[in-house]
Short mmCIF file of C-alpha atoms and ligand atoms in Angstrom, two decimals:
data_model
loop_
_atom_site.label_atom_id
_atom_site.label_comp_id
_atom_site.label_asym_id
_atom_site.label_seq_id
_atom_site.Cartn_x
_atom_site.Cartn_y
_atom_site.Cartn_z
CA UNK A 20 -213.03 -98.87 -1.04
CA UNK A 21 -212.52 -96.73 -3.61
CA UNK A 22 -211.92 -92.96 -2.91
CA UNK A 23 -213.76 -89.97 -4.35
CA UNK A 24 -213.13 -87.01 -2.77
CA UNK A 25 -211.58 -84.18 -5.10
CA UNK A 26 -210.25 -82.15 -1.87
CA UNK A 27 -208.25 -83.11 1.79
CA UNK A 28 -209.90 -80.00 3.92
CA UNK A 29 -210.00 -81.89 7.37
CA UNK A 30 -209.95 -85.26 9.53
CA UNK A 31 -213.56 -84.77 10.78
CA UNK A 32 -215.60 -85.45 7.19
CA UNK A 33 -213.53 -88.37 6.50
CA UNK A 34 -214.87 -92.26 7.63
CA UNK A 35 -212.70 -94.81 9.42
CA UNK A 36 -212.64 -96.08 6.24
CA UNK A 37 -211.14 -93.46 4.31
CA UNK A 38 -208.57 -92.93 6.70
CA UNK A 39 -207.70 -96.39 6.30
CA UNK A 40 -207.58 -96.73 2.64
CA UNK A 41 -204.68 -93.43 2.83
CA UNK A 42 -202.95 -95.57 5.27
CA UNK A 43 -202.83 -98.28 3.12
CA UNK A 44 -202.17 -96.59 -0.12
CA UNK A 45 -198.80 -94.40 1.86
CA UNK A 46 -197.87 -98.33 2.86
CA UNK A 47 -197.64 -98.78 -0.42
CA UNK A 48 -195.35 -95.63 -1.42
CA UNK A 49 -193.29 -95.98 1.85
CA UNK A 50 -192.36 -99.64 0.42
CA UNK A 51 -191.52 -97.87 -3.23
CA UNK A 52 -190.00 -95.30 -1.25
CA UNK A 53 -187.48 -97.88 0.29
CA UNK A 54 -186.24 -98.94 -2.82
CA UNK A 55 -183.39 -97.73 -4.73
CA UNK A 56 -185.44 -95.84 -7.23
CA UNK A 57 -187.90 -93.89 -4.95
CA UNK A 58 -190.05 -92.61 -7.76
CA UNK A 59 -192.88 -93.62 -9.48
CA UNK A 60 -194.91 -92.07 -13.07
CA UNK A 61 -197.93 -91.80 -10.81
CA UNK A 62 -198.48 -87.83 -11.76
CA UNK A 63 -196.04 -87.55 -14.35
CA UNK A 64 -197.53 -84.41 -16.69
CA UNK A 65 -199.53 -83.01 -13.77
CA UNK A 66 -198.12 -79.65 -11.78
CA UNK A 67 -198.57 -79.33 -8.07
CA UNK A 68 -198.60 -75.87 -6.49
CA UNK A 69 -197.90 -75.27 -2.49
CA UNK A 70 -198.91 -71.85 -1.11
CA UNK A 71 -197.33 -71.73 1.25
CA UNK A 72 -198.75 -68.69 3.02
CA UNK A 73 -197.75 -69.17 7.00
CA UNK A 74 -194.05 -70.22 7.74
CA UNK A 75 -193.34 -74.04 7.55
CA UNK A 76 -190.16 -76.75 7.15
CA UNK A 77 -191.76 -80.27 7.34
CA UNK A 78 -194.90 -79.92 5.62
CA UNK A 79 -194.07 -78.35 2.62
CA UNK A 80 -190.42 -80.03 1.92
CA UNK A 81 -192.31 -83.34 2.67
CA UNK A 82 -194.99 -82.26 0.27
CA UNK A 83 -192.37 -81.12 -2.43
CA UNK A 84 -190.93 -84.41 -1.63
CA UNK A 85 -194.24 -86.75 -2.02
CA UNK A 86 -194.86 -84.34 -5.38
CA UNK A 87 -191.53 -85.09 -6.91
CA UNK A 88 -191.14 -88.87 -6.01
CA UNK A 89 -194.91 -89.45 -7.96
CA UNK A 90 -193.01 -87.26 -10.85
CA UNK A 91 -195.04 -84.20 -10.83
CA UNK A 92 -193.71 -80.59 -11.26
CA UNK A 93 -193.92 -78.84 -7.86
CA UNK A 94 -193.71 -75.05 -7.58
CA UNK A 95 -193.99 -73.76 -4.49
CA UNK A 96 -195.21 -70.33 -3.64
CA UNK A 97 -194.05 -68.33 -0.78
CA UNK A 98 -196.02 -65.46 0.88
CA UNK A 99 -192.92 -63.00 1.22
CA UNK A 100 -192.01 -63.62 -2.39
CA UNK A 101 -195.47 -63.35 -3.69
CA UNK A 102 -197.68 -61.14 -4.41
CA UNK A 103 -199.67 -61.15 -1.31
CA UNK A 104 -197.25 -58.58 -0.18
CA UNK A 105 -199.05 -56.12 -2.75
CA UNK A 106 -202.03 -57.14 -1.31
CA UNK A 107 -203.18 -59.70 -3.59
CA UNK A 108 -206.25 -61.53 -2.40
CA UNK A 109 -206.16 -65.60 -2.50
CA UNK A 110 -209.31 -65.71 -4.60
CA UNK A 111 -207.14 -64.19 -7.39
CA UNK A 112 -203.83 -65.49 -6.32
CA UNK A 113 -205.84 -68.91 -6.61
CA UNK A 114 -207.43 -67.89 -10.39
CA UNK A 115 -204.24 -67.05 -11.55
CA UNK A 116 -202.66 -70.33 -10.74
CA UNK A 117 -205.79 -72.02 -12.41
CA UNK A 118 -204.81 -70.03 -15.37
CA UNK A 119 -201.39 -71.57 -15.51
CA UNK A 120 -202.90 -74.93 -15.95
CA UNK A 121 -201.58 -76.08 -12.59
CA UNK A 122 -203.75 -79.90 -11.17
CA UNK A 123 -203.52 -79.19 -7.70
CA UNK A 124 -203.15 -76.71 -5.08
CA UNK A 125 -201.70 -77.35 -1.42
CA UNK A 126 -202.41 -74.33 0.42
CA UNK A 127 -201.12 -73.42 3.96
CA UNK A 128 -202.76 -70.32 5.64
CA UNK A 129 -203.43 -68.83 8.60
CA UNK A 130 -206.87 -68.10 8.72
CA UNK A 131 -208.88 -70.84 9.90
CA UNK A 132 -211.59 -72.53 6.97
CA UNK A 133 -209.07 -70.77 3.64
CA UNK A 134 -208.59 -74.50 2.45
CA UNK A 135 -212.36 -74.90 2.01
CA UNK A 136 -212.76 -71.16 1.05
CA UNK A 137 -210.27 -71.65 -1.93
CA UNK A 138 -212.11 -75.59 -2.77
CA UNK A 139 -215.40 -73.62 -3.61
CA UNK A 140 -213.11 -71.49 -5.88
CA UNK A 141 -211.18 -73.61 -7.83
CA UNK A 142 -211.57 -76.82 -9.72
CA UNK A 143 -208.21 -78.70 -9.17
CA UNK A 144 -207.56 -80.73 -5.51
CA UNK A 145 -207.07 -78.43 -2.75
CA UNK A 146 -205.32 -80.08 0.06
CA UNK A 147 -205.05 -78.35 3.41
CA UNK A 148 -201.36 -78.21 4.50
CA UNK A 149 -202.60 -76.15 7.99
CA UNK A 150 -205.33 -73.30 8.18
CA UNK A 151 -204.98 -71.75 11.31
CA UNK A 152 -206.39 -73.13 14.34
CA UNK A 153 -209.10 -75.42 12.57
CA UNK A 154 -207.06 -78.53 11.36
CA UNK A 155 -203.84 -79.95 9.96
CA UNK A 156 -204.85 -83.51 8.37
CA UNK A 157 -201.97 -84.68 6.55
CA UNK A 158 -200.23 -84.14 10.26
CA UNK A 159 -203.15 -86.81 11.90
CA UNK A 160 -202.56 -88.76 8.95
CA UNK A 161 -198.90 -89.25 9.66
CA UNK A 162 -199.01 -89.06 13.34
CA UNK A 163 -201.46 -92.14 13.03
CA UNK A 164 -199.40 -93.93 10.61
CA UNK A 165 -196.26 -93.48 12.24
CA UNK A 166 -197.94 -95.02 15.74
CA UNK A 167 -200.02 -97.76 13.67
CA UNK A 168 -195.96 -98.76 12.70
CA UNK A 169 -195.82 -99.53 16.08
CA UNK A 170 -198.93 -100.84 17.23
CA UNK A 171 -201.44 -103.41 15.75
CA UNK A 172 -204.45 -101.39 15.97
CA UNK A 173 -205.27 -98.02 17.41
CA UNK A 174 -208.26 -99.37 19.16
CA UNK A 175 -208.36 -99.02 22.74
CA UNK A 176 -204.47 -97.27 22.52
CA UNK A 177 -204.32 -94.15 25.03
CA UNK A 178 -203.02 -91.21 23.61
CA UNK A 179 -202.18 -87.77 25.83
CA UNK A 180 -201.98 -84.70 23.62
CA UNK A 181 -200.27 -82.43 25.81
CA UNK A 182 -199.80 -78.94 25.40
CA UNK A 183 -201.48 -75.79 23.61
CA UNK A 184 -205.20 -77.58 22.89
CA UNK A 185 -206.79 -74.42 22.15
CA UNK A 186 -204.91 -73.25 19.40
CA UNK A 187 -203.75 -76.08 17.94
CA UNK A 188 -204.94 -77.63 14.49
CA UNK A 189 -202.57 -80.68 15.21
CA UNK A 190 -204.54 -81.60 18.44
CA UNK A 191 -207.66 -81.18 16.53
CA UNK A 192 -207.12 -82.97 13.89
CA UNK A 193 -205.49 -85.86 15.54
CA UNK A 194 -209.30 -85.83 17.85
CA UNK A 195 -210.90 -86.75 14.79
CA UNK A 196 -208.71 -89.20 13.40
CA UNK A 197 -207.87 -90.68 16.80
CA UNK A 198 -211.35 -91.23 17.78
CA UNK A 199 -212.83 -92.64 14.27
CA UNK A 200 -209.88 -95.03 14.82
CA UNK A 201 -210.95 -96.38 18.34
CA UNK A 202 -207.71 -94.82 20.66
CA UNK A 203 -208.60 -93.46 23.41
CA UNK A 204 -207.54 -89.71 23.83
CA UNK A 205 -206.77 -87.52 26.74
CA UNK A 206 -205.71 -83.97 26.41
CA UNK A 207 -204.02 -82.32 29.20
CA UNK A 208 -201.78 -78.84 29.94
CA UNK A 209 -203.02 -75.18 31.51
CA UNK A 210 -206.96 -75.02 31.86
CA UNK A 211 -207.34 -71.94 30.43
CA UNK A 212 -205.51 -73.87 27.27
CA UNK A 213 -207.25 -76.76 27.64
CA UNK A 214 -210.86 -76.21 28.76
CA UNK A 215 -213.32 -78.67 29.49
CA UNK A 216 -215.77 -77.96 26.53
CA UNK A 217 -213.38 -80.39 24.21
CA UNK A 218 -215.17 -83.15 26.31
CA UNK A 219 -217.69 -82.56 23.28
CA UNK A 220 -214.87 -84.08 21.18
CA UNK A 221 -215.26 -87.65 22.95
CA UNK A 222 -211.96 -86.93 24.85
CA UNK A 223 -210.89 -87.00 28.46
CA UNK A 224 -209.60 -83.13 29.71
CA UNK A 225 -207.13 -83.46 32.68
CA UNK A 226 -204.91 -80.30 34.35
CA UNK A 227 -202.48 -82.76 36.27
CA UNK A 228 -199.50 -83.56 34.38
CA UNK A 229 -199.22 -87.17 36.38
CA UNK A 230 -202.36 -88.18 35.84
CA UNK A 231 -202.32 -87.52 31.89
CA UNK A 232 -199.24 -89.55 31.86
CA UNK A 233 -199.70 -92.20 33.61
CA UNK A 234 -201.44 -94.90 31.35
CA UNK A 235 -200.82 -93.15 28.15
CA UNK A 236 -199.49 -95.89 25.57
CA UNK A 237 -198.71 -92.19 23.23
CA UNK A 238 -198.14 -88.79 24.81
CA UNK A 239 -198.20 -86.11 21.49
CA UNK A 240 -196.52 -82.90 23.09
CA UNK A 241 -197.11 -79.39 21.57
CA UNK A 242 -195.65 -76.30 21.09
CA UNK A 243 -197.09 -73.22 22.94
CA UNK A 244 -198.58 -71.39 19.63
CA UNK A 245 -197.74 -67.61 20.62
CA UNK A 246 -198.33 -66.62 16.94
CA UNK A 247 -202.64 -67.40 17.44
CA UNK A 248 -202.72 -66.53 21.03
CA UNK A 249 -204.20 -62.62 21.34
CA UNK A 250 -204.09 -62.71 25.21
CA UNK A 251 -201.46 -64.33 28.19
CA UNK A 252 -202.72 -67.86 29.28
CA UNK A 253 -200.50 -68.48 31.98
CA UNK A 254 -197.68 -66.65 33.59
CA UNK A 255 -194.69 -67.28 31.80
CA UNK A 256 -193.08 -70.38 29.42
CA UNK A 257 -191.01 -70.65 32.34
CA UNK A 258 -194.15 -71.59 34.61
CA UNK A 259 -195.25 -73.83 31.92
CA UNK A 260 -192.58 -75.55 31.69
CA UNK A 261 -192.17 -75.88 35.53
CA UNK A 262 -195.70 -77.13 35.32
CA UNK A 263 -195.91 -79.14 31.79
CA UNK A 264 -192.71 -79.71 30.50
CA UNK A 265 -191.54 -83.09 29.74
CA UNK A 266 -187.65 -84.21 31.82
CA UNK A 267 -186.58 -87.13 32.06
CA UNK A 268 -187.52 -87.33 35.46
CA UNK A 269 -190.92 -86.53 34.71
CA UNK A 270 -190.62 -89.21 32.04
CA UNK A 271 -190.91 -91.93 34.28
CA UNK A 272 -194.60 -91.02 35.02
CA UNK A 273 -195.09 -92.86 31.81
CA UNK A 274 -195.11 -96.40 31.17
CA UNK A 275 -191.73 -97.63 29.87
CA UNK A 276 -192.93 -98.43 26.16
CA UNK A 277 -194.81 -95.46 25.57
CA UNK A 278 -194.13 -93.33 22.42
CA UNK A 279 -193.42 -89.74 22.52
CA UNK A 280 -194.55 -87.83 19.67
CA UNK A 281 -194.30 -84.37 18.46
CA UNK A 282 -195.07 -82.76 15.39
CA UNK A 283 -192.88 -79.49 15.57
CA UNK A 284 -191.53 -77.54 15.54
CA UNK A 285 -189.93 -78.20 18.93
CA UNK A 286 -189.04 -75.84 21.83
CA UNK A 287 -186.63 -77.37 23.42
CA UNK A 288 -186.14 -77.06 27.37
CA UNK A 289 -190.11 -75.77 27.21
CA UNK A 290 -192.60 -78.48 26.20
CA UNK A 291 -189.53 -81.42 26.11
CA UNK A 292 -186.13 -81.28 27.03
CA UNK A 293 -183.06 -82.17 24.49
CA UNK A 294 -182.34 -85.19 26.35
CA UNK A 295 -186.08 -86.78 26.16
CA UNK A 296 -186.63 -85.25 22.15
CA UNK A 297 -183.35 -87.43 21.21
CA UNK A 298 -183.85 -90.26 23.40
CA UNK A 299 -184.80 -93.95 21.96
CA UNK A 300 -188.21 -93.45 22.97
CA UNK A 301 -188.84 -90.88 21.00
CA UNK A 302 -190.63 -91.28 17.23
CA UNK A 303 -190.21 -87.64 16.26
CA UNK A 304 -188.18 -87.70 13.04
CA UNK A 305 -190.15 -91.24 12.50
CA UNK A 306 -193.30 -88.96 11.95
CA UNK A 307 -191.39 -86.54 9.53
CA UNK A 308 -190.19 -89.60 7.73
CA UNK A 309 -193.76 -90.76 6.86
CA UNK A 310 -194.85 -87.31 6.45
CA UNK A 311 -193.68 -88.31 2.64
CA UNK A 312 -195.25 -91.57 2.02
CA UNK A 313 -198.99 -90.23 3.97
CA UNK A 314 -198.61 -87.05 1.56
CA UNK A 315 -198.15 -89.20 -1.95
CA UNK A 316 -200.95 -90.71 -0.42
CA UNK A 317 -203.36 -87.96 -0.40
CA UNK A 318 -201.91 -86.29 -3.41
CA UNK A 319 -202.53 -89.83 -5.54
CA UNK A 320 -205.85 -90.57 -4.61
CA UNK A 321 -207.46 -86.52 -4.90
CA UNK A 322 -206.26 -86.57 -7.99
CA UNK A 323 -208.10 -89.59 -8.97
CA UNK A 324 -205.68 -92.37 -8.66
CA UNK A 325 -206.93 -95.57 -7.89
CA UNK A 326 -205.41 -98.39 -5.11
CA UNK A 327 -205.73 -101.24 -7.89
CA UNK A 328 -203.43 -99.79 -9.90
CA UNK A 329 -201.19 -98.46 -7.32
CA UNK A 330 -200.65 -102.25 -6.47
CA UNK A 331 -199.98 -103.32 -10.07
CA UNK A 332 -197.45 -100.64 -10.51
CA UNK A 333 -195.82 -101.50 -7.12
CA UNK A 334 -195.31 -105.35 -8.00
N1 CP B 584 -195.62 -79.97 11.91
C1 CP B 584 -195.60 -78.92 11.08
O1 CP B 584 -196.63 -78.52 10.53
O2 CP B 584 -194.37 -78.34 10.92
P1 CP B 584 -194.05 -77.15 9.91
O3 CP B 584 -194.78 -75.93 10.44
O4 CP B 584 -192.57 -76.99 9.93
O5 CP B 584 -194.59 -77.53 8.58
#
Protein backbone atom coordinates (compact mmCIF):
# COMPACT_ATOMS: atom_id res chain seq x y z
CA UNK A 1 0.00 0.00 0.00
CA UNK A 2 1.07 3.17 -0.45
CA UNK A 3 0.75 5.76 2.42
CA UNK A 4 -0.90 9.18 2.33
CA UNK A 5 -1.39 10.61 5.41
CA UNK A 6 0.43 14.11 5.92
CA UNK A 7 0.11 13.75 9.93
CA UNK A 8 0.74 10.66 12.84
CA UNK A 9 -2.07 12.09 15.48
CA UNK A 10 -3.13 8.57 16.88
CA UNK A 11 -3.34 4.58 16.55
CA UNK A 12 -7.18 4.58 16.32
CA UNK A 13 -7.61 6.30 12.52
CA UNK A 14 -4.98 4.16 11.19
CA UNK A 15 -5.99 0.48 9.28
CA UNK A 16 -4.25 -2.82 9.99
CA UNK A 17 -2.80 -2.01 7.00
CA UNK A 18 -1.15 1.09 7.68
CA UNK A 19 0.22 -0.10 10.73
CA UNK A 20 1.73 -2.75 8.82
CA UNK A 21 3.27 -0.91 6.02
CA UNK A 22 5.30 1.39 9.17
CA UNK A 23 6.33 -1.92 10.42
CA UNK A 24 7.68 -2.87 7.38
CA UNK A 25 9.21 0.32 6.24
CA UNK A 26 11.20 0.63 10.25
CA UNK A 27 12.32 -3.22 9.12
CA UNK A 28 13.82 -1.69 6.58
CA UNK A 29 15.77 1.23 8.54
CA UNK A 30 16.49 -1.15 11.52
CA UNK A 31 18.48 -3.36 8.80
CA UNK A 32 20.31 0.11 7.49
CA UNK A 33 20.54 0.91 10.97
CA UNK A 34 22.70 -2.31 11.62
CA UNK A 35 25.15 -1.47 9.26
CA UNK A 36 28.27 0.36 9.69
CA UNK A 37 27.02 3.53 8.14
CA UNK A 38 23.61 4.01 9.92
CA UNK A 39 22.47 6.87 7.76
CA UNK A 40 20.69 7.31 4.81
CA UNK A 41 19.92 10.84 2.29
CA UNK A 42 16.27 10.02 2.88
CA UNK A 43 15.47 13.83 4.22
CA UNK A 44 18.62 15.34 3.47
CA UNK A 45 17.61 19.37 2.95
CA UNK A 46 14.46 18.99 5.08
CA UNK A 47 14.47 20.42 8.97
CA UNK A 48 12.63 18.57 11.66
CA UNK A 49 11.44 20.45 14.74
CA UNK A 50 10.51 18.55 18.26
CA UNK A 51 8.51 20.60 20.79
CA UNK A 52 9.05 19.19 23.19
CA UNK A 53 6.60 20.75 25.63
CA UNK A 54 6.12 17.96 28.64
CA UNK A 55 9.40 16.34 30.05
CA UNK A 56 10.73 13.30 28.03
CA UNK A 57 14.24 11.04 27.47
CA UNK A 58 13.29 8.23 24.98
CA UNK A 59 11.00 9.81 22.69
CA UNK A 60 12.61 12.74 21.73
CA UNK A 61 16.48 11.45 21.73
CA UNK A 62 15.02 8.52 19.65
CA UNK A 63 13.28 11.03 17.46
CA UNK A 64 16.49 13.28 17.19
CA UNK A 65 18.05 10.02 16.47
CA UNK A 66 15.55 8.66 13.56
CA UNK A 67 15.84 12.62 12.25
CA UNK A 68 19.57 12.59 12.03
CA UNK A 69 20.21 8.97 10.70
CA UNK A 70 17.59 9.98 7.48
CA UNK A 71 20.04 13.26 7.36
CA UNK A 72 17.67 15.91 8.30
CA UNK A 73 18.46 18.96 10.56
CA UNK A 74 16.72 18.41 13.93
CA UNK A 75 16.18 21.30 16.36
CA UNK A 76 14.57 20.57 19.21
CA UNK A 77 12.58 22.96 21.28
CA UNK A 78 12.25 22.81 24.94
CA UNK A 79 9.37 24.35 26.99
CA UNK A 80 11.67 25.86 29.84
CA UNK A 81 13.94 27.37 27.24
CA UNK A 82 11.22 28.66 25.08
CA UNK A 83 9.10 31.07 24.94
CA UNK A 84 6.14 29.44 26.39
CA UNK A 85 7.51 30.64 29.62
CA UNK A 86 6.42 34.29 28.43
CA UNK A 87 3.33 32.90 27.72
CA UNK A 88 3.54 32.26 24.17
CA UNK A 89 0.59 30.37 22.79
CA UNK A 90 1.38 27.13 20.45
CA UNK A 91 -0.71 28.54 17.62
CA UNK A 92 2.07 31.19 17.32
CA UNK A 93 4.91 29.22 18.67
CA UNK A 94 3.74 26.81 15.73
CA UNK A 95 3.52 29.98 12.93
CA UNK A 96 6.73 31.04 13.83
CA UNK A 97 8.41 27.77 13.20
CA UNK A 98 6.44 27.66 9.79
CA UNK A 99 8.11 30.90 9.15
CA UNK A 100 11.55 29.42 9.54
CA UNK A 101 10.88 27.09 6.73
CA UNK A 102 11.02 24.09 9.03
CA UNK A 103 9.14 20.38 7.04
CA UNK A 104 7.95 18.91 10.05
CA UNK A 105 6.91 19.37 13.49
CA UNK A 106 6.98 16.60 16.36
CA UNK A 107 5.15 18.03 19.12
CA UNK A 108 4.86 16.59 22.71
CA UNK A 109 2.23 18.27 25.02
CA UNK A 110 0.27 17.82 27.74
CA UNK A 111 -3.04 18.65 26.88
CA UNK A 112 -4.86 15.94 25.39
CA UNK A 113 -5.97 16.52 21.24
CA UNK A 114 -2.72 19.64 20.82
CA UNK A 115 -1.23 17.27 18.05
CA UNK A 116 -4.44 17.55 16.00
CA UNK A 117 -5.07 21.17 17.27
CA UNK A 118 -1.61 22.28 15.82
CA UNK A 119 -2.32 19.75 12.25
CA UNK A 120 -5.35 22.13 11.46
CA UNK A 121 -2.76 24.96 11.92
CA UNK A 122 0.08 24.21 10.08
CA UNK A 123 0.95 22.74 6.74
CA UNK A 124 4.12 20.59 7.40
CA UNK A 125 3.69 16.76 9.17
CA UNK A 126 2.73 16.98 12.66
CA UNK A 127 3.56 13.85 14.46
CA UNK A 128 2.28 13.28 17.97
CA UNK A 129 5.23 12.42 20.29
CA UNK A 130 2.46 12.18 23.49
CA UNK A 131 -0.57 14.62 24.16
CA UNK A 132 -1.67 14.02 27.45
CA UNK A 133 -3.86 11.28 28.30
CA UNK A 134 -5.30 10.70 24.65
CA UNK A 135 -2.48 8.70 22.83
CA UNK A 136 1.21 8.07 22.28
CA UNK A 137 1.46 6.21 18.72
CA UNK A 138 4.97 6.06 17.88
CA UNK A 139 5.09 4.18 21.56
CA UNK A 140 2.25 1.33 20.08
CA UNK A 141 4.21 1.42 17.08
CA UNK A 142 7.36 0.27 18.77
CA UNK A 143 5.87 -1.70 21.49
CA UNK A 144 4.25 -3.79 18.56
CA UNK A 145 7.33 -4.02 16.61
CA UNK A 146 9.51 -4.89 19.29
CA UNK A 147 6.92 -8.01 20.29
CA UNK A 148 6.24 -8.83 16.42
CA UNK A 149 10.48 -9.45 16.76
CA UNK A 150 9.48 -12.05 18.83
CA UNK A 151 6.43 -13.49 17.70
CA UNK A 152 5.10 -14.49 14.18
CA UNK A 153 1.93 -12.70 14.29
CA UNK A 154 0.10 -10.74 16.91
CA UNK A 155 -3.06 -12.57 16.23
CA UNK A 156 -4.54 -14.36 18.98
CA UNK A 157 -1.19 -13.18 21.35
CA UNK A 158 -2.49 -12.13 24.99
CA UNK A 159 -1.26 -9.04 26.14
CA UNK A 160 -1.88 -7.62 30.01
CA UNK A 161 -1.38 -3.88 30.23
CA UNK A 162 -1.01 -3.47 33.77
CA UNK A 163 -0.99 -0.45 35.64
CA UNK A 164 -2.38 3.29 35.45
CA UNK A 165 -5.22 2.60 32.44
CA UNK A 166 -6.91 5.73 33.07
CA UNK A 167 -4.36 8.10 32.48
CA UNK A 168 -2.30 6.56 30.29
CA UNK A 169 -1.85 7.42 26.44
CA UNK A 170 0.54 4.32 26.17
CA UNK A 171 -2.31 1.88 27.21
CA UNK A 172 -4.52 3.61 24.84
CA UNK A 173 -2.74 3.64 22.12
CA UNK A 174 -1.40 0.20 22.33
CA UNK A 175 -5.74 -0.77 22.52
CA UNK A 176 -5.92 0.41 19.15
CA UNK A 177 -3.00 -0.96 17.62
CA UNK A 178 -3.25 -4.21 19.59
CA UNK A 179 -6.71 -4.91 18.60
CA UNK A 180 -6.53 -3.88 14.68
CA UNK A 181 -3.64 -6.40 14.90
CA UNK A 182 -5.70 -9.44 16.26
CA UNK A 183 -3.86 -9.82 20.10
CA UNK A 184 -5.92 -10.24 22.52
CA UNK A 185 -5.72 -7.54 25.35
CA UNK A 186 -6.46 -7.53 29.00
CA UNK A 187 -5.94 -4.56 31.19
CA UNK A 188 -5.71 -5.01 34.81
CA UNK A 189 -4.50 -2.83 38.19
CA UNK A 190 -6.81 -0.66 40.91
CA UNK A 191 -10.57 -0.38 39.69
CA UNK A 192 -10.90 2.98 40.24
CA UNK A 193 -7.73 3.08 37.59
CA UNK A 194 -8.99 0.69 35.55
CA UNK A 195 -12.79 0.82 35.23
CA UNK A 196 -14.91 -1.38 33.40
CA UNK A 197 -16.17 1.14 30.69
CA UNK A 198 -12.73 0.30 28.58
CA UNK A 199 -14.69 -2.99 27.84
CA UNK A 200 -15.97 -0.51 24.98
CA UNK A 201 -12.36 -0.78 23.72
CA UNK A 202 -12.79 -4.66 22.82
CA UNK A 203 -10.60 -5.48 25.91
CA UNK A 204 -10.94 -7.73 28.91
CA UNK A 205 -10.86 -5.45 32.52
CA UNK A 206 -9.65 -7.67 35.46
CA UNK A 207 -8.76 -6.28 39.33
CA UNK A 208 -6.85 -9.61 40.29
CA UNK A 209 -3.30 -9.43 39.65
CA UNK A 210 -3.19 -13.54 39.17
CA UNK A 211 -5.70 -13.75 36.97
CA UNK A 212 -4.30 -10.93 34.49
CA UNK A 213 -1.14 -12.84 34.54
CA UNK A 214 -1.77 -15.95 34.13
CA UNK A 215 -2.09 -16.67 30.28
CA UNK A 216 -0.62 -13.45 29.20
CA UNK A 217 2.01 -14.29 26.31
CA UNK A 218 2.98 -10.01 27.02
CA UNK A 219 2.36 -8.23 30.30
CA UNK A 220 3.10 -4.13 29.38
CA UNK A 221 3.51 -2.61 33.02
CA UNK A 222 2.96 1.16 33.67
CA UNK A 223 3.97 3.81 35.64
CA UNK A 224 1.46 5.36 38.15
CA UNK A 225 1.03 8.90 36.21
CA UNK A 226 0.81 11.30 39.38
CA UNK A 227 1.48 14.30 37.05
CA UNK A 228 -2.52 13.77 35.26
CA UNK A 229 -4.06 12.39 38.32
CA UNK A 230 -6.18 15.51 40.17
CA UNK A 231 -7.49 13.18 42.96
CA UNK A 232 -5.94 9.89 45.25
CA UNK A 233 -6.91 6.52 43.54
CA UNK A 234 -5.79 4.26 46.03
CA UNK A 235 -4.11 4.54 49.35
CA UNK A 236 -0.61 4.80 48.88
CA UNK A 237 2.26 3.53 46.04
CA UNK A 238 3.11 1.42 48.82
CA UNK A 239 -0.46 -0.37 48.69
CA UNK A 240 -0.09 -0.52 45.04
CA UNK A 241 2.72 -2.02 44.96
CA UNK A 242 1.72 -4.55 47.72
CA UNK A 243 -1.23 -5.12 45.46
CA UNK A 244 0.22 -4.68 41.69
CA UNK A 245 3.72 -4.68 41.69
CA UNK A 246 5.63 -7.08 39.70
CA UNK A 247 8.59 -9.55 42.11
CA UNK A 248 9.96 -12.15 41.06
CA UNK A 249 7.87 -14.20 43.04
CA UNK A 250 4.92 -12.81 41.60
CA UNK A 251 6.61 -13.45 38.27
CA UNK A 252 5.96 -16.93 38.24
CA UNK A 253 2.16 -16.28 37.83
CA UNK A 254 3.21 -15.86 34.28
CA UNK A 255 4.01 -18.35 31.80
CA UNK A 256 7.78 -18.90 31.51
CA UNK A 257 8.19 -17.28 27.89
CA UNK A 258 6.21 -14.36 28.40
CA UNK A 259 7.65 -10.87 27.59
CA UNK A 260 7.68 -8.09 29.97
CA UNK A 261 7.39 -4.78 28.54
CA UNK A 262 7.50 -1.32 29.72
CA UNK A 263 7.67 1.84 28.10
CA UNK A 264 9.07 4.18 30.94
CA UNK A 265 10.01 5.65 32.55
CA UNK A 266 10.31 3.00 35.27
CA UNK A 267 9.66 3.15 39.06
CA UNK A 268 11.53 0.77 40.30
CA UNK A 269 10.45 -1.32 43.53
CA UNK A 270 6.68 0.18 42.57
CA UNK A 271 5.21 -1.20 39.32
CA UNK A 272 8.53 -3.80 38.81
CA UNK A 273 11.28 -4.54 40.90
CA UNK A 274 15.18 -4.06 39.77
CA UNK A 275 15.64 -7.65 39.70
CA UNK A 276 12.55 -8.48 37.18
CA UNK A 277 13.29 -4.87 34.92
CA UNK A 278 16.99 -6.38 34.31
CA UNK A 279 16.18 -9.90 34.10
CA UNK A 280 16.45 -11.96 30.59
CA UNK A 281 12.88 -11.83 30.26
CA UNK A 282 12.62 -8.55 30.04
CA UNK A 283 12.45 -6.52 26.38
CA UNK A 284 12.59 -3.05 27.90
CA UNK A 285 15.65 -1.41 26.33
CA UNK A 286 14.63 -3.78 23.16
CA UNK A 287 11.59 -1.34 22.81
CA UNK A 288 13.83 1.86 23.17
CA UNK A 289 16.10 0.32 20.62
CA UNK A 290 13.35 0.20 17.92
CA UNK A 291 11.94 3.34 19.14
CA UNK A 292 14.59 4.64 16.28
CA UNK A 293 13.92 2.50 13.37
CA UNK A 294 9.55 2.79 14.05
CA UNK A 295 10.28 6.73 14.26
CA UNK A 296 12.36 6.99 10.68
CA UNK A 297 9.48 5.14 9.83
CA UNK A 298 6.81 7.57 10.44
CA UNK A 299 8.98 10.53 9.78
CA UNK A 300 9.79 8.96 6.00
CA UNK A 301 6.53 8.13 4.93
CA UNK A 302 4.50 11.72 6.38
CA UNK A 303 6.76 13.36 4.59
CA UNK A 304 5.93 11.66 1.44
CA UNK A 305 8.48 9.01 1.06
CA UNK A 306 7.58 6.09 -0.69
CA UNK A 307 8.40 2.06 0.33
CA UNK A 308 9.61 1.39 -3.42
CA UNK A 309 12.21 3.53 -3.14
CA UNK A 310 13.09 2.90 0.36
CA UNK A 311 13.88 -0.71 -0.95
CA UNK A 312 16.01 0.45 -3.89
CA UNK A 313 18.05 2.65 -1.70
CA UNK A 314 18.42 -0.17 0.91
CA UNK A 315 19.84 -2.82 -1.70
N1 LIG B 1 8.01 6.17 26.93
C1 LIG B 1 8.16 7.51 26.94
O1 LIG B 1 7.36 8.24 26.35
O2 LIG B 1 9.25 7.95 27.63
P1 LIG B 1 9.72 9.48 27.70
O3 LIG B 1 8.66 10.22 28.48
O4 LIG B 1 11.04 9.45 28.40
O5 LIG B 1 9.79 9.99 26.31
Amino acid sequence: MEWTRKDLIGIEPLSREEIEAIFTVASGFKRILGRSVKKVPALRGKTIVNLFLEPSTRTKLAFEMAASRLSADVITVNADASSFVKGETLKDTARNICALNADMIVLRHSAPGSAKYLSEIVDVPVINAGDGSHEHPTQALLDNFTMLEHFDSLEGKKVTILGDILFSRVARSNIFSLTKLGAEVTVAGPATLVPKTFESMGVKVVHDLKTALADADVVMLLRIQHERQSSTHFPSLGEYTSMFGINKARAKWLKPEALIMHPGPINRGVEIDSELADSDRSVILEQVTNGIATRMAVLYLCTGGSMSALENSAE
